Tab-separated table of C-alpha atoms in Angstrom:
chain	number	residue	atom	x	y	z
A	880	MET	CA	-96.240	-65.115	9.024
A	881	ARG	CA	-96.095	-68.642	10.945
A	882	THR	CA	-94.426	-70.813	7.485
A	883	PHE	CA	-96.832	-73.836	7.835
A	884	CYS	CA	-94.523	-77.022	6.175
A	885	PRO	CA	-96.803	-79.787	5.350
A	886	GLY	CA	-93.566	-82.246	4.311
A	887	PRO	CA	-94.072	-84.595	1.959
A	888	ILE	CA	-97.163	-85.305	0.604
A	889	PRO	CA	-96.799	-88.359	-1.760
A	890	SER	CA	-101.025	-88.148	-3.286
A	891	HIS	CA	-100.693	-84.955	-4.331
A	892	GLY	CA	-96.915	-84.877	-5.730
A	893	ILE	CA	-95.381	-81.782	-3.894
A	894	PHE	CA	-92.920	-81.809	-1.743
A	895	LEU	CA	-91.134	-78.526	-0.075
A	896	SER	CA	-88.154	-77.976	1.684
A	897	CYS	CA	-89.063	-76.036	5.215
A	898	PRO	CA	-86.705	-73.865	7.044
A	899	GLY	CA	-85.558	-75.438	10.066
A	900	ASN	CA	-85.667	-78.572	8.826
A	901	ASP	CA	-81.560	-79.453	8.377
A	902	PHE	CA	-80.071	-82.485	7.793
A	903	LEU	CA	-77.137	-83.786	7.930
A	904	MET	CA	-74.646	-82.176	5.764
A	905	GLN	CA	-73.575	-84.916	3.609
A	906	THR	CA	-69.677	-85.472	1.937
A	907	ILE	CA	-69.814	-84.342	-1.941
A	908	TRP	CA	-65.361	-84.588	-2.590
A	909	LYS	CA	-62.708	-85.894	-0.131
A	910	GLY	CA	-58.969	-84.069	-1.664
A	911	ALA	CA	-56.375	-81.843	-0.149
A	912	ILE	CA	-55.902	-78.323	-0.428
A	913	SER	CA	-52.520	-78.202	-1.408
A	914	PHE	CA	-50.612	-74.565	-0.315
A	915	GLY	CA	-47.405	-74.380	-1.410
A	916	PHE	CA	-45.127	-77.381	0.529
A	917	VAL	CA	-48.273	-77.927	2.990
A	918	THR	CA	-50.985	-80.599	2.153
A	919	ILE	CA	-54.485	-79.896	4.033
A	920	PRO	CA	-57.173	-83.392	3.818
A	921	ILE	CA	-60.165	-81.732	3.598
A	922	ARG	CA	-64.157	-82.999	3.005
A	923	LEU	CA	-66.256	-80.644	0.995
A	924	TYR	CA	-69.862	-80.026	2.062
A	925	ALA	CA	-72.483	-78.041	-0.431
A	926	ALA	CA	-72.816	-74.353	1.869
A	927	THR	CA	-76.207	-73.754	0.754
A	928	GLU	CA	-79.744	-75.183	-0.695
A	929	GLU	CA	-82.636	-74.379	-2.427
A	930	ARG	CA	-86.033	-74.781	-0.634
A	931	ASP	CA	-88.212	-74.433	-3.140
A	932	VAL	CA	-91.266	-75.408	-4.048
A	933	ALA	CA	-90.631	-78.966	-6.241
A	934	PHE	CA	-93.832	-80.637	-8.177
A	935	HIS	CA	-94.266	-84.010	-9.842
A	936	GLN	CA	-96.163	-83.937	-12.814
A	937	VAL	CA	-98.905	-85.987	-12.068
A	938	HIS	CA	-102.485	-87.388	-14.799
A	939	ALA	CA	-104.575	-84.731	-12.582
A	940	LYS	CA	-108.041	-87.316	-13.882
A	941	ASP	CA	-106.549	-89.898	-10.998
A	942	LYS	CA	-102.851	-88.462	-9.574
A	943	GLY	CA	-100.836	-90.637	-11.189
A	944	ARG	CA	-97.071	-89.982	-11.651
A	945	ILE	CA	-95.920	-88.984	-14.723
A	946	ARG	CA	-92.492	-91.047	-16.113
A	947	HIS	CA	-90.475	-91.048	-18.829
A	948	ARG	CA	-88.093	-92.978	-20.513
A	949	ARG	CA	-85.515	-93.142	-22.195
A	950	VAL	CA	-86.186	-94.100	-25.715
A	951	CYS	CA	-84.080	-94.841	-28.432
A	952	GLU	CA	-84.816	-92.934	-31.343
A	953	LEU	CA	-83.413	-95.332	-33.696
A	954	GLU	CA	-84.794	-98.326	-32.334
A	955	GLY	CA	-87.412	-96.884	-30.215
A	956	LYS	CA	-87.141	-99.178	-27.591
A	957	GLU	CA	-86.294	-98.358	-23.834
A	958	VAL	CA	-82.212	-98.097	-23.153
A	959	PRO	CA	-80.859	-98.899	-20.211
A	960	TYR	CA	-78.783	-97.221	-18.368
A	961	THR	CA	-76.067	-98.857	-18.237
A	962	GLU	CA	-75.796	-98.699	-22.179
A	963	ILE	CA	-76.180	-95.518	-22.165
A	964	ALA	CA	-73.336	-92.942	-23.260
A	965	ARG	CA	-72.165	-89.325	-24.319
A	966	GLY	CA	-72.676	-88.927	-27.729
A	967	TYR	CA	-71.013	-84.892	-29.472
A	968	GLU	CA	-72.656	-84.095	-32.718
A	969	LEU	CA	-70.025	-82.844	-34.997
A	970	PRO	CA	-70.939	-79.821	-37.662
A	971	ASP	CA	-71.607	-83.053	-40.527
A	972	GLY	CA	-74.126	-84.513	-37.610
A	973	ASP	CA	-72.108	-87.751	-36.887
A	974	VAL	CA	-72.123	-88.074	-33.352
A	975	VAL	CA	-68.194	-89.179	-31.767
A	976	VAL	CA	-69.292	-91.299	-28.196
A	977	LEU	CA	-67.375	-90.291	-24.931
A	978	THR	CA	-67.288	-93.524	-22.321
A	979	ASP	CA	-66.753	-92.628	-18.788
A	980	GLU	CA	-63.575	-94.646	-19.229
A	981	ASP	CA	-62.339	-92.223	-21.784
A	982	LEU	CA	-63.161	-89.218	-19.548
A	983	GLU	CA	-61.072	-90.382	-16.332
A	984	ASP	CA	-58.504	-90.898	-18.385
A	985	LEU	CA	-58.040	-87.507	-18.927
A	986	PRO	CA	-54.742	-85.735	-17.342
A	987	LEU	CA	-56.518	-83.172	-14.341
A	988	VAL	CA	-54.080	-82.573	-12.035
A	989	SER	CA	-56.901	-81.111	-9.712
A	990	SER	CA	-58.521	-84.156	-9.335
A	991	LYS	CA	-58.587	-84.867	-5.699
A	992	VAL	CA	-56.593	-81.465	-5.301
A	993	ILE	CA	-57.142	-77.835	-4.742
A	994	ASP	CA	-54.249	-76.798	-5.975
A	995	VAL	CA	-53.986	-72.641	-4.996
A	996	LEU	CA	-51.948	-70.057	-7.897
A	997	LYS	CA	-52.607	-67.234	-6.147
A	998	PHE	CA	-53.348	-64.879	-3.669
A	999	VAL	CA	-55.899	-61.513	-4.808
A	1000	PRO	CA	-58.017	-58.881	-3.056
A	1001	LEU	CA	-60.963	-60.134	-2.945
A	1002	ASP	CA	-63.258	-56.642	-4.888
A	1003	GLN	CA	-61.332	-57.763	-7.453
A	1004	VAL	CA	-63.175	-60.536	-8.297
A	1005	ASP	CA	-66.597	-59.372	-10.005
A	1006	CYS	CA	-69.965	-61.789	-8.613
A	1007	ILE	CA	-70.949	-62.608	-12.095
A	1008	TYR	CA	-67.907	-64.846	-11.851
A	1009	LEU	CA	-69.048	-66.767	-8.871
A	1010	GLN	CA	-70.865	-70.008	-8.954
A	1011	ARG	CA	-71.781	-72.508	-5.653
A	1012	SER	CA	-70.582	-72.447	-2.318
A	1013	TYR	CA	-69.349	-75.225	-0.548
A	1014	TYR	CA	-67.642	-75.140	3.490
A	1015	LEU	CA	-64.268	-77.187	3.311
A	1016	GLN	CA	-64.045	-79.483	6.827
A	1017	PRO	CA	-60.157	-81.240	7.638
A	1018	ASP	CA	-60.086	-84.125	8.569
A	1019	GLU	CA	-58.285	-84.857	11.553
A	1020	THR	CA	-54.828	-84.690	10.565
A	1021	GLY	CA	-54.884	-81.284	8.925
A	1022	ALA	CA	-56.677	-78.892	11.633
A	1023	LYS	CA	-53.850	-77.174	12.413
A	1024	PRO	CA	-52.352	-76.488	9.032
A	1025	TYR	CA	-56.330	-76.120	7.908
A	1026	VAL	CA	-56.559	-73.020	10.813
A	1027	LEU	CA	-53.485	-71.984	9.820
A	1028	LEU	CA	-54.559	-70.849	5.964
A	1029	ARG	CA	-58.035	-69.923	7.703
A	1030	ASP	CA	-56.428	-67.395	9.772
A	1031	ALA	CA	-53.516	-66.279	7.054
A	1032	LEU	CA	-56.169	-65.219	5.480
A	1033	GLU	CA	-58.696	-63.285	7.525
A	1034	ARG	CA	-55.263	-61.481	8.798
A	1035	SER	CA	-54.008	-60.727	5.231
A	1036	GLY	CA	-57.794	-59.858	3.521
A	1037	LYS	CA	-56.926	-61.697	0.648
A	1038	VAL	CA	-58.624	-64.580	-1.294
A	1039	ALA	CA	-57.317	-67.761	-2.705
A	1040	LEU	CA	-57.541	-68.384	-5.785
A	1041	VAL	CA	-57.322	-72.032	-6.546
A	1042	LYS	CA	-58.536	-74.943	-9.312
A	1043	VAL	CA	-60.519	-77.825	-8.271
A	1044	THR	CA	-62.030	-80.310	-10.240
A	1045	LEU	CA	-65.915	-81.669	-9.284
A	1046	ARG	CA	-67.838	-84.149	-11.064
A	1047	ASN	CA	-65.557	-84.066	-14.070
A	1048	ARG	CA	-65.691	-80.171	-14.406
A	1049	GLU	CA	-61.822	-78.215	-13.658
A	1050	SER	CA	-63.292	-74.927	-12.780
A	1051	LEU	CA	-61.310	-71.741	-11.184
A	1052	ALA	CA	-62.329	-71.516	-7.253
A	1053	LEU	CA	-61.975	-68.498	-4.686
A	1054	LEU	CA	-61.118	-69.890	-1.424
A	1055	ARG	CA	-61.696	-67.214	1.870
A	1056	ALA	CA	-62.317	-67.277	5.240
A	1057	ARG	CA	-65.992	-66.810	6.933
A	1058	ASP	CA	-67.073	-67.967	10.168
A	1059	GLY	CA	-63.957	-69.526	10.707
A	1060	VAL	CA	-64.343	-72.071	8.164
A	1061	LEU	CA	-62.985	-72.047	4.829
A	1062	VAL	CA	-65.399	-71.496	1.822
A	1063	LEU	CA	-65.240	-72.523	-1.493
A	1064	HIS	CA	-66.757	-70.171	-4.526
A	1065	THR	CA	-66.577	-72.135	-7.797
A	1066	MET	CA	-66.131	-69.755	-11.015
A	1067	LEU	CA	-66.824	-69.724	-14.134
A	1068	TRP	CA	-64.555	-69.124	-17.044
A	1069	PRO	CA	-63.854	-65.951	-18.289
A	1070	ASP	CA	-64.959	-67.369	-22.029
A	1071	GLU	CA	-68.478	-67.961	-20.248
A	1072	ILE	CA	-69.396	-64.600	-19.537
A	1073	ARG	CA	-71.449	-62.914	-22.202
A	1074	ASP	CA	-70.680	-59.681	-23.462
A	1075	PRO	CA	-72.928	-57.597	-22.377
A	1076	LYS	CA	-71.845	-54.432	-24.979
A	1077	THR	CA	-75.152	-56.195	-26.943
A	1078	VAL	CA	-77.898	-55.344	-24.554
A	1079	ALA	CA	-76.345	-51.703	-22.957
A	1080	PRO	CA	-78.298	-48.752	-24.121
A	1081	PRO	CA	-77.179	-46.524	-26.967
A	1082	GLU	CA	-73.469	-44.885	-25.890
A	1083	ASP	CA	-75.780	-41.340	-26.876
A	1084	VAL	CA	-77.738	-41.448	-23.953
A	1085	SER	CA	-76.972	-38.720	-21.322
A	1086	VAL	CA	-78.583	-37.559	-18.515
A	1087	GLN	CA	-77.783	-33.343	-16.258
A	1088	PRO	CA	-75.854	-33.190	-13.559
A	1089	GLN	CA	-79.037	-32.771	-11.948
A	1090	GLU	CA	-80.743	-35.754	-12.258
A	1091	ILE	CA	-77.814	-37.750	-11.161
A	1092	ALA	CA	-78.023	-35.752	-7.511
A	1093	VAL	CA	-81.991	-36.602	-7.775
A	1094	ALA	CA	-80.689	-40.349	-7.903
A	1095	GLU	CA	-78.081	-40.461	-5.541
A	1096	SER	CA	-80.168	-38.562	-3.130
A	1097	TYR	CA	-82.318	-41.449	-3.485
A	1098	ILE	CA	-80.198	-43.852	-3.274
A	1099	THR	CA	-79.155	-42.251	-0.070
A	1100	MET	CA	-82.706	-42.636	0.960
A	1101	LEU	CA	-83.127	-46.067	0.546
A	1102	THR	CA	-79.112	-47.140	2.252
A	1103	GLU	CA	-79.204	-49.403	5.184
A	1104	ASP	CA	-77.042	-52.393	6.196
A	1105	PHE	CA	-77.972	-55.499	4.802
A	1106	GLN	CA	-80.184	-57.795	6.957
A	1107	PRO	CA	-80.904	-60.635	5.245
A	1108	ASP	CA	-83.118	-62.092	7.644
A	1109	GLU	CA	-85.649	-59.598	7.175
A	1110	TYR	CA	-86.354	-60.947	3.768
A	1111	VAL	CA	-88.681	-64.144	2.827
A	1112	ASP	CA	-89.907	-66.004	0.199
A	1113	GLU	CA	-93.152	-64.823	0.008
A	1114	TYR	CA	-94.512	-67.286	-2.590
A	1115	ARG	CA	-93.469	-70.415	-1.864
A	1116	GLN	CA	-95.505	-69.266	1.802
A	1117	ALA	CA	-97.827	-68.808	-0.225
A	1118	VAL	CA	-97.806	-72.126	-2.228
A	1119	ALA	CA	-97.604	-74.178	1.856
A	1120	GLU	CA	-100.785	-72.275	3.073
A	1121	LEU	CA	-102.784	-73.044	-0.182
A	1122	VAL	CA	-101.635	-77.328	0.030
A	1123	GLN	CA	-102.543	-77.078	3.844
A	1124	ALA	CA	-105.494	-75.479	2.656
A	1125	LYS	CA	-106.568	-78.717	-0.262
A	1126	ALA	CA	-104.773	-81.185	1.714
A	1127	ALA	CA	-107.514	-80.180	4.789
A	1128	GLY	CA	-111.147	-79.852	1.575
A	1129	ARG	CA	-110.585	-75.796	2.821
A	1130	GLU	CA	-112.226	-73.500	0.203
A	1131	THR	CA	-108.819	-71.701	-1.534
A	1132	ARG	CA	-108.411	-68.245	-1.980
A	1133	ALA	CA	-106.471	-66.452	-4.737
A	1134	PRO	CA	-104.848	-63.223	-2.500
A	1135	GLU	CA	-105.234	-59.927	-4.360
A	1136	LYS	CA	-103.399	-58.879	-7.274
A	1137	VAL	CA	-100.937	-55.826	-6.618
A	1138	GLU	CA	-101.363	-54.197	-10.365
A	1139	VAL	CA	-97.757	-52.750	-11.384
A	1140	GLU	CA	-98.407	-49.512	-13.880
A	1141	VAL	CA	-95.366	-49.258	-16.345
A	1142	SER	CA	-95.369	-46.611	-17.978
A	1143	LYS	CA	-94.199	-44.407	-20.191
A	1144	VAL	CA	-91.688	-41.825	-17.845
A	1145	VAL	CA	-92.167	-38.426	-19.798
A	1146	ASP	CA	-90.471	-35.948	-16.994
A	1147	LEU	CA	-87.625	-37.586	-15.185
A	1148	MET	CA	-86.713	-35.173	-13.218
A	1149	ALA	CA	-90.112	-34.709	-11.712
A	1150	ALA	CA	-90.592	-38.754	-11.401
A	1151	LEU	CA	-87.391	-39.156	-9.444
A	1152	GLN	CA	-88.505	-36.307	-6.975
A	1153	ALA	CA	-91.737	-37.881	-6.567
A	1154	SER	CA	-89.497	-41.179	-5.711
A	1155	VAL	CA	-87.347	-38.978	-3.095
A	1156	GLU	CA	-90.403	-38.022	-1.373
A	1157	ALA	CA	-91.908	-40.565	-0.880
A	1158	ALA	CA	-88.746	-42.530	0.316
A	1159	LYS	CA	-89.203	-39.965	2.990
A	1160	LYS	CA	-92.392	-40.695	4.131
A	1161	GLN	CA	-91.533	-44.526	3.703
A	1162	ARG	CA	-88.411	-43.797	6.494
A	1163	VAL	CA	-90.481	-41.771	9.039
A	1164	ALA	CA	-93.327	-44.420	8.924
A	1165	ALA	CA	-90.545	-47.233	9.626
A	1166	GLU	CA	-88.915	-45.259	11.779
A	1167	THR	CA	-92.142	-44.553	13.792
A	1168	GLY	CA	-92.854	-47.964	13.809
A	1169	ARG	CA	-89.588	-48.617	15.323
A	1170	THR	CA	-89.542	-46.055	17.784
A	1171	SER	CA	-93.389	-47.595	18.741
A	1172	ALA	CA	-92.282	-51.080	18.972
A	1173	ARG	CA	-89.010	-49.865	21.837
A	1174	ARG	CA	-91.451	-47.963	22.938
A	1175	THR	CA	-93.722	-50.550	23.488
A	1176	ALA	CA	-91.564	-53.262	24.426
A	1177	ALA	CA	-89.658	-50.741	27.331
A	1178	GLU	CA	-92.963	-51.158	28.835
A	1179	LYS	CA	-93.359	-54.717	28.698
A	1180	SER	CA	-90.407	-54.931	30.337
A	1181	GLN	CA	-91.387	-52.401	33.016
A	1182	LYS	CA	-94.239	-54.399	33.991
A	1183	ALA	CA	-92.586	-57.226	34.064
A	1184	GLY	CA	-90.145	-55.716	36.613
A	1185	GLU	CA	-92.538	-54.134	38.754
A	1186	SER	CA	-94.551	-57.726	38.857
A	1187	THR	CA	-91.611	-59.711	39.698
A	1188	THR	CA	-89.941	-57.175	42.579
A	1189	PRO	CA	-91.301	-58.290	45.927
A	1190	ALA	CA	-92.375	-55.707	47.876
A	1191	PRO	CA	-91.208	-53.746	50.268
A	1192	LYS	CA	-92.251	-55.504	54.257
A	1193	THR	CA	-93.689	-53.025	56.468
A	1194	ALA	CA	-91.804	-53.073	59.732
A	1195	LYS	CA	-94.245	-53.763	62.641
A	1196	LYS	CA	-94.952	-51.628	65.469
A	1197	THR	CA	-94.693	-52.724	68.954
A	1198	ALA	CA	-97.039	-51.328	70.883
A	1199	ARG	CA	-95.577	-49.476	74.118
A	1200	LYS	CA	-96.876	-51.397	77.444
A	1201	THR	CA	-97.617	-48.711	79.747
A	1202	PRO	CA	-96.247	-49.326	83.323
A	1203	ARG	CA	-98.828	-49.797	86.025
A	1204	LYS	CA	-99.314	-47.612	88.796
A	1205	PRO	CA	-98.701	-49.555	92.147
A	1206	THR	CA	-101.467	-49.533	94.516
């Protein structure tokens, strides 16, 4: 499906970020990697971007922007940004005010350094700890030690556990090699991970071995290599098409809603077996479609080859002359 990118439409109060509109990455942090006695000066860039639909709040009647003002609840007046500070409320209701100067004086060893603590196997790090990803680019003088660390990480199969301070917040992070560059993944602290026991099912719930076997069969039927390019944000595409239609003054038509029926499972085994059968049919249909697509592509390629191959030249026959009889 072709993605429509209307670009900024201030009058409609909508901004869409579309695939292919890649802007130059901006440096968000400058510092160095501390790798033993080696220092690698680097720049940090965001490795990802959320291409979501951004709406402005507007007055539906006249499309005027809705503005939020910072008002002091005691004075009832708008407060300039220069007079705004951070406040921490104590249990007794009193507020402790912290300024930027107070926070800058805190001793943060990792304020400008990515400090390597140790090296660990990647499979020992649960994905729940990971937050954001950043690309690291070496300065000109740090290219060689950068490549050294990158190649050493690739050959060892390990990742570096580091500490880094970004936006006045110290974090654990992973440093690993990917696609020829070093990538930094910030992490949550252990006490920021909630205990899952409160949402786990009761311990007395059990399943039969044959039920597990059928469930594993279903998993096997749907097991494939991960190909992220196969998936698209259909909602974002639908919103983009809706914006295009409204901007052009066309009538909009709501897509058909797919009702998902949520019913209580009475026979778990029957439901699992039905799922396996449906997966088999889905795989056969998908394989048939791929085979047909390959056949069509091969036929097109063959026809194209035939049209570009010059026809063999036909040798010209030389007429044999009959010798004249002497008179």
